[in-house]
């Protein structure tokens, strides 16, 4: 028996028509939608600019994970450990970018960021192909992050500001706090790389990563002042400062700064996990942003003055824990006496 034409069964005809339309749309979207792969050593070439106190450890994690990495550093000797691990050396940020899909930078000052990324002949953006990504992990100016984002977008590239906190130990252990600003989908795409360095926190649009890091530095600055003032007070009161630090470490006065720097201060270990010079730069940017916002943060201003005093004494290349030296000079005391007493009682 012959079946009547399909149009005789109007409900089925409508279903068939809808299904045909859906399949057609699906085929078109599959043909045009980009295929997004997770970034891995098999499909992503990485560039790294800046192999200082933190950068060398951070880049090392990518090399250990199997990524092909091309690096640039002004002082080649500082890049040698990474070259020994298999990194390739380039002679400019432009050359790094021309060999990379993603370029990370972690340098000293905003002027360095501007030169490394935006220089018309030798900068990263002059060598990055369309679709490439620049990730600046330097603590820098939010306005510069927005400028880089706009310049990258004009070249069909992406730019992420992703400054970090955690010092040399966080860099070495891959436990940094990463504050990321920019296109969230790009940041998600970078997650496999960020996961090797620490924990990424999406803070918002371009520049918000820098604002978050500056707020972080404000918090640290006052915490460091409180830590060294407590140590000076404990010493002057005749306490064993090491016992005092151990006692407060599990209470409300405990902090990451105490964990990272308390014992270093007692040992007079002022090797930089983070340079005084760079902290002075960060706090200066914070104060500039406060002026723009009409904010009064007296604790920030005090901390910046104390750190400036270290720089004035030629101690800018010491670690931030050297703040104790400024308080010792103000009070004409030295914790060396407390350390010596502790060693005698041991």
mmCIF file of C-alpha atoms in Angstrom:
data_model
loop_
_atom_site.group_PDB
_atom_site.id
_atom_site.type_symbol
_atom_site.label_atom_id
_atom_site.label_comp_id
_atom_site.label_asym_id
_atom_site.label_seq_id
_atom_site.Cartn_x
_atom_site.Cartn_y
_atom_site.Cartn_z
ATOM 1 C CA UNK A 1 0.000 0.000 0.000
ATOM 2 C CA UNK A 2 1.374 3.392 -0.956
ATOM 3 C CA UNK A 3 1.727 5.936 1.863
ATOM 4 C CA UNK A 4 0.289 9.373 1.283
ATOM 5 C CA UNK A 5 2.765 12.202 0.704
ATOM 6 C CA UNK A 6 4.598 13.500 3.802
ATOM 7 C CA UNK A 7 2.683 16.763 3.679
ATOM 8 C CA UNK A 8 -0.438 14.803 4.543
ATOM 9 C CA UNK A 9 1.046 14.238 8.006
ATOM 10 C CA UNK A 10 1.486 17.850 9.007
ATOM 11 C CA UNK A 11 2.913 17.185 12.516
ATOM 12 C CA UNK A 12 5.596 14.883 11.088
ATOM 13 C CA UNK A 13 6.322 17.316 8.303
ATOM 14 C CA UNK A 14 6.992 20.075 10.808
ATOM 15 C CA UNK A 15 9.304 17.825 12.845
ATOM 16 C CA UNK A 16 11.173 16.720 9.706
ATOM 17 C CA UNK A 17 11.563 20.322 8.558
ATOM 18 C CA UNK A 18 12.842 21.456 11.968
ATOM 19 C CA UNK A 19 15.310 18.567 12.131
ATOM 20 C CA UNK A 20 16.591 19.312 8.626
ATOM 21 C CA UNK A 21 17.078 22.977 9.530
ATOM 22 C CA UNK A 22 18.911 22.096 12.772
ATOM 23 C CA UNK A 23 21.296 19.695 11.016
ATOM 24 C CA UNK A 24 22.034 22.292 8.357
ATOM 25 C CA UNK A 25 22.802 24.919 11.009
ATOM 26 C CA UNK A 26 24.967 22.459 12.941
ATOM 27 C CA UNK A 27 26.988 21.590 9.822
ATOM 28 C CA UNK A 28 27.579 25.286 9.116
ATOM 29 C CA UNK A 29 28.655 26.050 12.701
ATOM 30 C CA UNK A 30 31.006 23.058 12.762
ATOM 31 C CA UNK A 31 32.566 24.268 9.543
ATOM 32 C CA UNK A 32 33.143 27.816 10.798
ATOM 33 C CA UNK A 33 33.659 27.505 14.593
ATOM 34 C CA UNK A 34 37.313 27.487 15.692
ATOM 35 C CA UNK A 35 38.551 24.284 17.273
ATOM 36 C CA UNK A 36 39.982 25.201 20.680
ATOM 37 C CA UNK A 37 42.664 22.859 21.950
ATOM 38 C CA UNK A 38 44.141 22.938 25.400
ATOM 39 C CA UNK A 39 47.614 24.429 25.272
ATOM 40 C CA UNK A 40 50.233 21.689 25.528
ATOM 41 C CA UNK A 41 53.861 21.080 24.547
ATOM 42 C CA UNK A 42 52.629 19.499 21.319
ATOM 43 C CA UNK A 43 50.803 22.580 20.039
ATOM 44 C CA UNK A 44 52.163 25.664 21.837
ATOM 45 C CA UNK A 45 55.516 27.399 21.498
ATOM 46 C CA UNK A 46 56.390 29.620 24.458
ATOM 47 C CA UNK A 47 58.533 32.735 24.679
ATOM 48 C CA UNK A 48 59.957 34.060 27.933
ATOM 49 C CA UNK A 49 61.471 37.500 28.556
ATOM 50 C CA UNK A 50 63.119 38.201 31.917
ATOM 51 C CA UNK A 51 65.039 35.511 33.792
ATOM 52 C CA UNK A 52 65.716 37.235 37.100
ATOM 53 C CA UNK A 53 65.034 36.180 40.681
ATOM 54 C CA UNK A 54 61.534 34.912 39.880
ATOM 55 C CA UNK A 55 61.492 34.582 36.108
ATOM 56 C CA UNK A 56 64.166 31.894 35.987
ATOM 57 C CA UNK A 57 62.149 29.557 38.225
ATOM 58 C CA UNK A 58 58.860 30.278 36.467
ATOM 59 C CA UNK A 59 60.301 29.619 33.038
ATOM 60 C CA UNK A 60 61.977 26.491 34.388
ATOM 61 C CA UNK A 61 58.586 24.974 35.240
ATOM 62 C CA UNK A 62 57.502 25.311 31.600
ATOM 63 C CA UNK A 63 60.692 23.680 30.371
ATOM 64 C CA UNK A 64 60.295 20.811 32.833
ATOM 65 C CA UNK A 65 56.746 20.282 31.540
ATOM 66 C CA UNK A 66 58.142 19.773 28.047
ATOM 67 C CA UNK A 67 57.321 23.091 26.385
ATOM 68 C CA UNK A 68 59.622 24.443 23.698
ATOM 69 C CA UNK A 69 60.772 27.781 25.120
ATOM 70 C CA UNK A 70 62.662 30.662 23.503
ATOM 71 C CA UNK A 71 64.095 33.188 25.951
ATOM 72 C CA UNK A 72 65.586 36.655 26.028
ATOM 73 C CA UNK A 73 67.399 38.390 28.861
ATOM 74 C CA UNK A 74 69.644 41.433 28.764
ATOM 75 C CA UNK A 75 72.231 39.628 30.918
ATOM 76 C CA UNK A 76 72.918 36.329 29.171
ATOM 77 C CA UNK A 77 74.638 34.840 32.231
ATOM 78 C CA UNK A 78 71.325 34.964 34.112
ATOM 79 C CA UNK A 79 69.716 32.931 31.330
ATOM 80 C CA UNK A 80 72.386 30.204 31.311
ATOM 81 C CA UNK A 81 70.626 27.801 33.733
ATOM 82 C CA UNK A 82 67.578 27.820 31.436
ATOM 83 C CA UNK A 83 69.745 27.302 28.351
ATOM 84 C CA UNK A 84 71.247 24.299 30.121
ATOM 85 C CA UNK A 85 67.694 22.975 30.554
ATOM 86 C CA UNK A 86 67.056 23.190 26.816
ATOM 87 C CA UNK A 87 65.742 26.703 26.204
ATOM 88 C CA UNK A 88 66.675 28.503 22.995
ATOM 89 C CA UNK A 89 68.264 31.969 23.189
ATOM 90 C CA UNK A 90 66.990 34.881 21.084
ATOM 91 C CA UNK A 91 68.684 38.234 20.592
ATOM 92 C CA UNK A 92 65.598 40.444 21.060
ATOM 93 C CA UNK A 93 61.981 40.370 22.241
ATOM 94 C CA UNK A 94 60.982 40.580 18.556
ATOM 95 C CA UNK A 95 62.954 37.411 17.828
ATOM 96 C CA UNK A 96 61.327 35.657 20.804
ATOM 97 C CA UNK A 97 57.854 36.580 19.548
ATOM 98 C CA UNK A 98 58.550 35.414 15.997
ATOM 99 C CA UNK A 99 59.236 31.913 17.378
ATOM 100 C CA UNK A 100 56.335 31.815 19.860
ATOM 101 C CA UNK A 101 52.576 31.464 20.162
ATOM 102 C CA UNK A 102 52.548 32.842 23.722
ATOM 103 C CA UNK A 103 55.135 35.259 25.123
ATOM 104 C CA UNK A 104 55.545 35.840 28.873
ATOM 105 C CA UNK A 105 57.433 38.851 30.232
ATOM 106 C CA UNK A 106 58.498 39.620 33.788
ATOM 107 C CA UNK A 107 60.919 42.532 33.885
ATOM 108 C CA UNK A 108 61.729 45.372 36.276
ATOM 109 C CA UNK A 109 59.939 48.642 35.605
ATOM 110 C CA UNK A 110 57.068 50.013 33.485
ATOM 111 C CA UNK A 111 59.667 51.593 31.175
ATOM 112 C CA UNK A 112 61.131 48.111 30.621
ATOM 113 C CA UNK A 113 57.675 46.702 29.857
ATOM 114 C CA UNK A 114 57.014 49.463 27.344
ATOM 115 C CA UNK A 115 60.330 48.853 25.580
ATOM 116 C CA UNK A 116 60.058 45.051 25.604
ATOM 117 C CA UNK A 117 56.457 44.935 24.348
ATOM 118 C CA UNK A 118 55.764 48.108 22.345
ATOM 119 C CA UNK A 119 59.080 49.102 20.734
ATOM 120 C CA UNK A 120 58.313 49.445 17.026
ATOM 121 C CA UNK A 121 61.356 47.501 15.834
ATOM 122 C CA UNK A 122 62.471 45.180 18.625
ATOM 123 C CA UNK A 123 59.316 44.736 20.741
ATOM 124 C CA UNK A 124 57.177 41.647 21.157
ATOM 125 C CA UNK A 125 54.198 43.026 19.242
ATOM 126 C CA UNK A 126 56.375 43.762 16.217
ATOM 127 C CA UNK A 127 57.144 40.045 15.918
ATOM 128 C CA UNK A 128 53.990 38.326 17.186
ATOM 129 C CA UNK A 129 51.785 36.681 14.565
ATOM 130 C CA UNK A 130 48.004 37.292 14.498
ATOM 131 C CA UNK A 131 46.398 35.120 17.146
ATOM 132 C CA UNK A 132 49.465 35.336 19.382
ATOM 133 C CA UNK A 133 49.266 36.198 23.069
ATOM 134 C CA UNK A 134 51.455 38.430 25.243
ATOM 135 C CA UNK A 135 51.263 37.842 29.018
ATOM 136 C CA UNK A 136 52.983 40.539 31.082
ATOM 137 C CA UNK A 137 53.647 39.342 34.623
ATOM 138 C CA UNK A 138 55.573 42.438 35.711
ATOM 139 C CA UNK A 139 53.997 44.603 38.392
ATOM 140 C CA UNK A 140 53.326 47.688 36.320
ATOM 141 C CA UNK A 141 50.884 50.531 35.671
ATOM 142 C CA UNK A 142 47.242 49.646 34.951
ATOM 143 C CA UNK A 143 47.121 52.313 32.237
ATOM 144 C CA UNK A 144 50.080 50.674 30.471
ATOM 145 C CA UNK A 145 48.324 47.294 30.614
ATOM 146 C CA UNK A 146 45.314 48.856 28.883
ATOM 147 C CA UNK A 147 47.568 50.474 26.287
ATOM 148 C CA UNK A 148 49.224 47.132 25.511
ATOM 149 C CA UNK A 149 45.803 45.457 25.290
ATOM 150 C CA UNK A 150 44.668 48.010 22.700
ATOM 151 C CA UNK A 151 47.902 47.731 20.697
ATOM 152 C CA UNK A 152 47.670 43.929 20.691
ATOM 153 C CA UNK A 153 44.015 43.992 19.644
ATOM 154 C CA UNK A 154 44.871 46.217 16.677
ATOM 155 C CA UNK A 155 47.187 43.431 15.458
ATOM 156 C CA UNK A 156 44.599 40.696 16.061
ATOM 157 C CA UNK A 157 46.624 39.499 19.047
ATOM 158 C CA UNK A 158 45.695 39.214 22.725
ATOM 159 C CA UNK A 159 47.291 40.790 25.798
ATOM 160 C CA UNK A 160 46.873 39.712 29.412
ATOM 161 C CA UNK A 161 48.210 41.538 32.476
ATOM 162 C CA UNK A 162 49.042 38.854 35.038
ATOM 163 C CA UNK A 163 51.345 40.106 37.823
ATOM 164 C CA UNK A 164 52.190 37.625 40.555
ATOM 165 C CA UNK A 165 52.715 37.439 44.311
ATOM 166 C CA UNK A 166 54.652 34.893 46.327
ATOM 167 C CA UNK A 167 58.289 35.900 45.962
ATOM 168 C CA UNK A 168 61.162 33.657 45.014
ATOM 169 C CA UNK A 169 59.827 30.727 47.046
ATOM 170 C CA UNK A 170 56.446 30.885 45.341
ATOM 171 C CA UNK A 171 58.178 31.042 41.969
ATOM 172 C CA UNK A 172 60.430 28.101 42.836
ATOM 173 C CA UNK A 173 57.597 25.958 44.193
ATOM 174 C CA UNK A 174 55.046 26.856 41.519
ATOM 175 C CA UNK A 175 52.678 28.287 44.131
ATOM 176 C CA UNK A 176 52.399 31.906 43.008
ATOM 177 C CA UNK A 177 49.177 33.893 43.225
ATOM 178 C CA UNK A 178 48.490 35.166 39.692
ATOM 179 C CA UNK A 179 46.219 38.197 39.206
ATOM 180 C CA UNK A 180 44.925 38.148 35.630
ATOM 181 C CA UNK A 181 43.206 40.925 33.712
ATOM 182 C CA UNK A 182 41.927 40.848 30.133
ATOM 183 C CA UNK A 183 39.742 38.581 28.006
ATOM 184 C CA UNK A 184 38.542 35.761 30.273
ATOM 185 C CA UNK A 185 38.357 33.261 27.398
ATOM 186 C CA UNK A 186 42.039 33.886 26.608
ATOM 187 C CA UNK A 187 42.948 33.448 30.276
ATOM 188 C CA UNK A 188 41.035 30.152 30.333
ATOM 189 C CA UNK A 189 42.964 29.070 27.252
ATOM 190 C CA UNK A 190 46.214 29.819 29.115
ATOM 191 C CA UNK A 191 45.197 27.796 32.187
ATOM 192 C CA UNK A 192 47.474 24.796 31.439
ATOM 193 C CA UNK A 193 50.457 27.178 31.460
ATOM 194 C CA UNK A 194 49.344 29.191 34.475
ATOM 195 C CA UNK A 195 48.771 25.958 36.431
ATOM 196 C CA UNK A 196 52.506 25.237 36.230
ATOM 197 C CA UNK A 197 53.273 28.568 37.904
ATOM 198 C CA UNK A 198 50.593 28.812 40.600
ATOM 199 C CA UNK A 199 46.931 29.676 40.988
ATOM 200 C CA UNK A 200 45.383 32.086 38.503
ATOM 201 C CA UNK A 201 42.684 34.481 39.710
ATOM 202 C CA UNK A 202 40.578 36.278 37.085
ATOM 203 C CA UNK A 203 40.198 39.876 38.254
ATOM 204 C CA UNK A 204 38.316 41.483 35.345
ATOM 205 C CA UNK A 205 39.049 43.436 32.179
ATOM 206 C CA UNK A 206 42.445 44.697 31.039
ATOM 207 C CA UNK A 207 44.322 46.501 33.833
ATOM 208 C CA UNK A 208 42.399 44.829 36.660
ATOM 209 C CA UNK A 209 45.209 42.323 37.205
ATOM 210 C CA UNK A 210 47.562 45.225 37.876
ATOM 211 C CA UNK A 211 45.085 46.943 40.192
ATOM 212 C CA UNK A 212 44.752 43.691 42.169
ATOM 213 C CA UNK A 213 48.525 43.326 42.467
ATOM 214 C CA UNK A 214 48.892 46.914 43.655
ATOM 215 C CA UNK A 215 46.263 46.293 46.349
ATOM 216 C CA UNK A 216 48.259 43.195 47.278
ATOM 217 C CA UNK A 217 51.419 45.296 47.646
ATOM 218 C CA UNK A 218 49.612 47.805 49.849
ATOM 219 C CA UNK A 219 48.546 44.957 52.129
ATOM 220 C CA UNK A 220 52.048 43.485 52.248
ATOM 221 C CA UNK A 221 53.681 46.858 52.933
ATOM 222 C CA UNK A 222 51.762 47.485 56.150
ATOM 223 C CA UNK A 223 52.137 43.845 57.181
ATOM 224 C CA UNK A 224 55.919 44.072 56.823
ATOM 225 C CA UNK A 225 56.014 47.269 58.886
ATOM 226 C CA UNK A 226 53.968 45.559 61.609
ATOM 227 C CA UNK A 227 56.229 42.483 61.544
ATOM 228 C CA UNK A 228 59.503 44.356 61.962
ATOM 229 C CA UNK A 229 58.042 46.761 64.548
ATOM 230 C CA UNK A 230 56.838 43.767 66.579
ATOM 231 C CA UNK A 231 60.320 42.238 66.372
ATOM 232 C CA UNK A 232 61.985 45.484 67.478
ATOM 233 C CA UNK A 233 59.534 45.806 70.378
ATOM 234 C CA UNK A 234 60.066 42.181 71.453
ATOM 235 C CA UNK A 235 63.824 42.688 71.373
ATOM 236 C CA UNK A 236 63.669 45.905 73.393
ATOM 237 C CA UNK A 237 61.415 44.161 75.940
ATOM 238 C CA UNK A 238 64.079 41.504 76.453
ATOM 239 C CA UNK A 239 62.223 38.652 74.771
ATOM 240 C CA UNK A 240 63.905 35.933 72.747
ATOM 241 C CA UNK A 241 62.725 37.144 69.332
ATOM 242 C CA UNK A 242 62.816 33.678 67.782
ATOM 243 C CA UNK A 243 60.606 32.284 70.556
ATOM 244 C CA UNK A 244 58.332 35.293 70.143
ATOM 245 C CA UNK A 245 57.922 34.696 66.394
ATOM 246 C CA UNK A 246 57.188 31.015 66.953
ATOM 247 C CA UNK A 247 54.599 31.930 69.560
ATOM 248 C CA UNK A 248 52.680 34.378 67.388
ATOM 249 C CA UNK A 249 52.912 32.377 64.146
ATOM 250 C CA UNK A 250 49.851 30.259 64.954
ATOM 251 C CA UNK A 251 47.787 33.118 66.370
ATOM 252 C CA UNK A 252 46.014 36.083 64.845
ATOM 253 C CA UNK A 253 49.354 37.821 64.184
ATOM 254 C CA UNK A 254 50.509 34.974 61.939
ATOM 255 C CA UNK A 255 51.038 35.938 58.303
ATOM 256 C CA UNK A 256 52.684 34.866 55.086
ATOM 257 C CA UNK A 257 55.232 37.634 55.600
ATOM 258 C CA UNK A 258 56.153 36.149 58.982
ATOM 259 C CA UNK A 259 56.444 32.662 57.482
ATOM 260 C CA UNK A 260 58.579 33.835 54.567
ATOM 261 C CA UNK A 261 60.766 36.414 56.259
ATOM 262 C CA UNK A 262 60.806 36.014 60.044
ATOM 263 C CA UNK A 263 63.616 33.471 60.168
ATOM 264 C CA UNK A 264 65.475 35.187 57.346
ATOM 265 C CA UNK A 265 65.525 38.430 59.332
ATOM 266 C CA UNK A 266 66.858 36.664 62.409
ATOM 267 C CA UNK A 267 69.603 35.049 60.326
ATOM 268 C CA UNK A 268 70.428 38.435 58.751
ATOM 269 C CA UNK A 269 69.635 36.849 55.408
ATOM 270 C CA UNK A 270 68.746 39.784 53.188
ATOM 271 C CA UNK A 271 69.120 37.992 49.853
ATOM 272 C CA UNK A 272 66.324 39.214 47.575
ATOM 273 C CA UNK A 273 63.237 37.158 47.078
ATOM 274 C CA UNK A 274 61.892 40.518 45.961
ATOM 275 C CA UNK A 275 64.103 43.597 45.623
ATOM 276 C CA UNK A 276 63.672 46.711 47.772
ATOM 277 C CA UNK A 277 64.139 48.754 44.569
ATOM 278 C CA UNK A 278 61.212 46.985 42.914
ATOM 279 C CA UNK A 279 59.027 47.344 46.001
ATOM 280 C CA UNK A 280 59.739 51.080 46.105
ATOM 281 C CA UNK A 281 58.653 51.183 42.449
ATOM 282 C CA UNK A 282 55.447 49.259 43.228
ATOM 283 C CA UNK A 283 54.530 51.448 46.192
ATOM 284 C CA UNK A 284 55.230 54.559 44.112
ATOM 285 C CA UNK A 285 52.742 53.340 41.489
ATOM 286 C CA UNK A 286 50.243 52.659 44.292
ATOM 287 C CA UNK A 287 50.589 56.211 45.602
ATOM 288 C CA UNK A 288 50.168 57.618 42.089
ATOM 289 C CA UNK A 289 46.967 55.613 41.634
ATOM 290 C CA UNK A 290 45.763 56.772 45.075
ATOM 291 C CA UNK A 291 46.229 60.373 43.961
ATOM 292 C CA UNK A 292 44.218 59.648 40.808
ATOM 293 C CA UNK A 293 41.434 58.108 42.931
ATOM 294 C CA UNK A 294 41.507 60.751 45.661
ATOM 295 C CA UNK A 295 42.439 58.120 48.271
ATOM 296 C CA UNK A 296 44.387 58.748 51.485
ATOM 297 C CA UNK A 297 46.298 55.621 52.628
ATOM 298 C CA UNK A 298 48.718 56.770 55.329
ATOM 299 C CA UNK A 299 50.018 53.265 56.077
ATOM 300 C CA UNK A 300 51.088 52.908 52.440
ATOM 301 C CA UNK A 301 52.811 56.320 52.503
ATOM 302 C CA UNK A 302 54.704 55.442 55.699
ATOM 303 C CA UNK A 303 55.866 52.090 54.331
ATOM 304 C CA UNK A 304 57.069 53.709 51.124
ATOM 305 C CA UNK A 305 59.108 56.263 53.096
ATOM 306 C CA UNK A 306 60.738 53.527 55.187
ATOM 307 C CA UNK A 307 61.649 51.544 52.083
ATOM 308 C CA UNK A 308 62.949 54.711 50.428
ATOM 309 C CA UNK A 309 65.290 55.127 53.395
ATOM 310 C CA UNK A 310 66.790 51.709 52.594
ATOM 311 C CA UNK A 311 67.357 52.805 49.013
ATOM 312 C CA UNK A 312 68.984 56.026 50.283
ATOM 313 C CA UNK A 313 71.428 53.886 52.290
ATOM 314 C CA UNK A 314 72.410 51.923 49.183
ATOM 315 C CA UNK A 315 70.345 48.882 50.175
ATOM 316 C CA UNK A 316 67.972 48.815 47.212
ATOM 317 C CA UNK A 317 69.261 45.477 45.937
ATOM 318 C CA UNK A 318 68.492 43.709 49.209
ATOM 319 C CA UNK A 319 65.273 41.782 49.783
ATOM 320 C CA UNK A 320 62.202 43.466 51.257
ATOM 321 C CA UNK A 321 62.897 41.800 54.634
ATOM 322 C CA UNK A 322 65.769 44.293 54.980
ATOM 323 C CA UNK A 323 63.126 46.721 56.279
ATOM 324 C CA UNK A 324 64.363 45.681 59.740
ATOM 325 C CA UNK A 325 67.517 47.721 59.063
ATOM 326 C CA UNK A 326 65.489 50.915 58.768
ATOM 327 C CA UNK A 327 63.731 50.313 62.104
ATOM 328 C CA UNK A 328 67.001 49.361 63.783
ATOM 329 C CA UNK A 329 68.557 52.640 62.687
ATOM 330 C CA UNK A 330 65.542 54.652 63.860
ATOM 331 C CA UNK A 331 65.796 53.093 67.324
ATOM 332 C CA UNK A 332 69.575 52.659 67.583
ATOM 333 C CA UNK A 333 69.228 48.935 68.298
ATOM 334 C CA UNK A 334 70.271 45.749 66.525
ATOM 335 C CA UNK A 335 68.592 42.344 66.563
ATOM 336 C CA UNK A 336 72.072 40.859 66.230
ATOM 337 C CA UNK A 337 72.257 41.102 70.036
ATOM 338 C CA UNK A 338 69.057 39.085 70.336
ATOM 339 C CA UNK A 339 70.347 36.472 67.884
ATOM 340 C CA UNK A 340 73.628 36.163 69.795
ATOM 341 C CA UNK A 341 71.735 35.764 73.082
ATOM 342 C CA UNK A 342 69.523 33.095 71.521
ATOM 343 C CA UNK A 343 72.549 31.150 70.307
ATOM 344 C CA UNK A 344 74.155 31.288 73.766
ATOM 345 C CA UNK A 345 70.991 29.890 75.362
ATOM 346 C CA UNK A 346 70.689 27.091 72.803
#
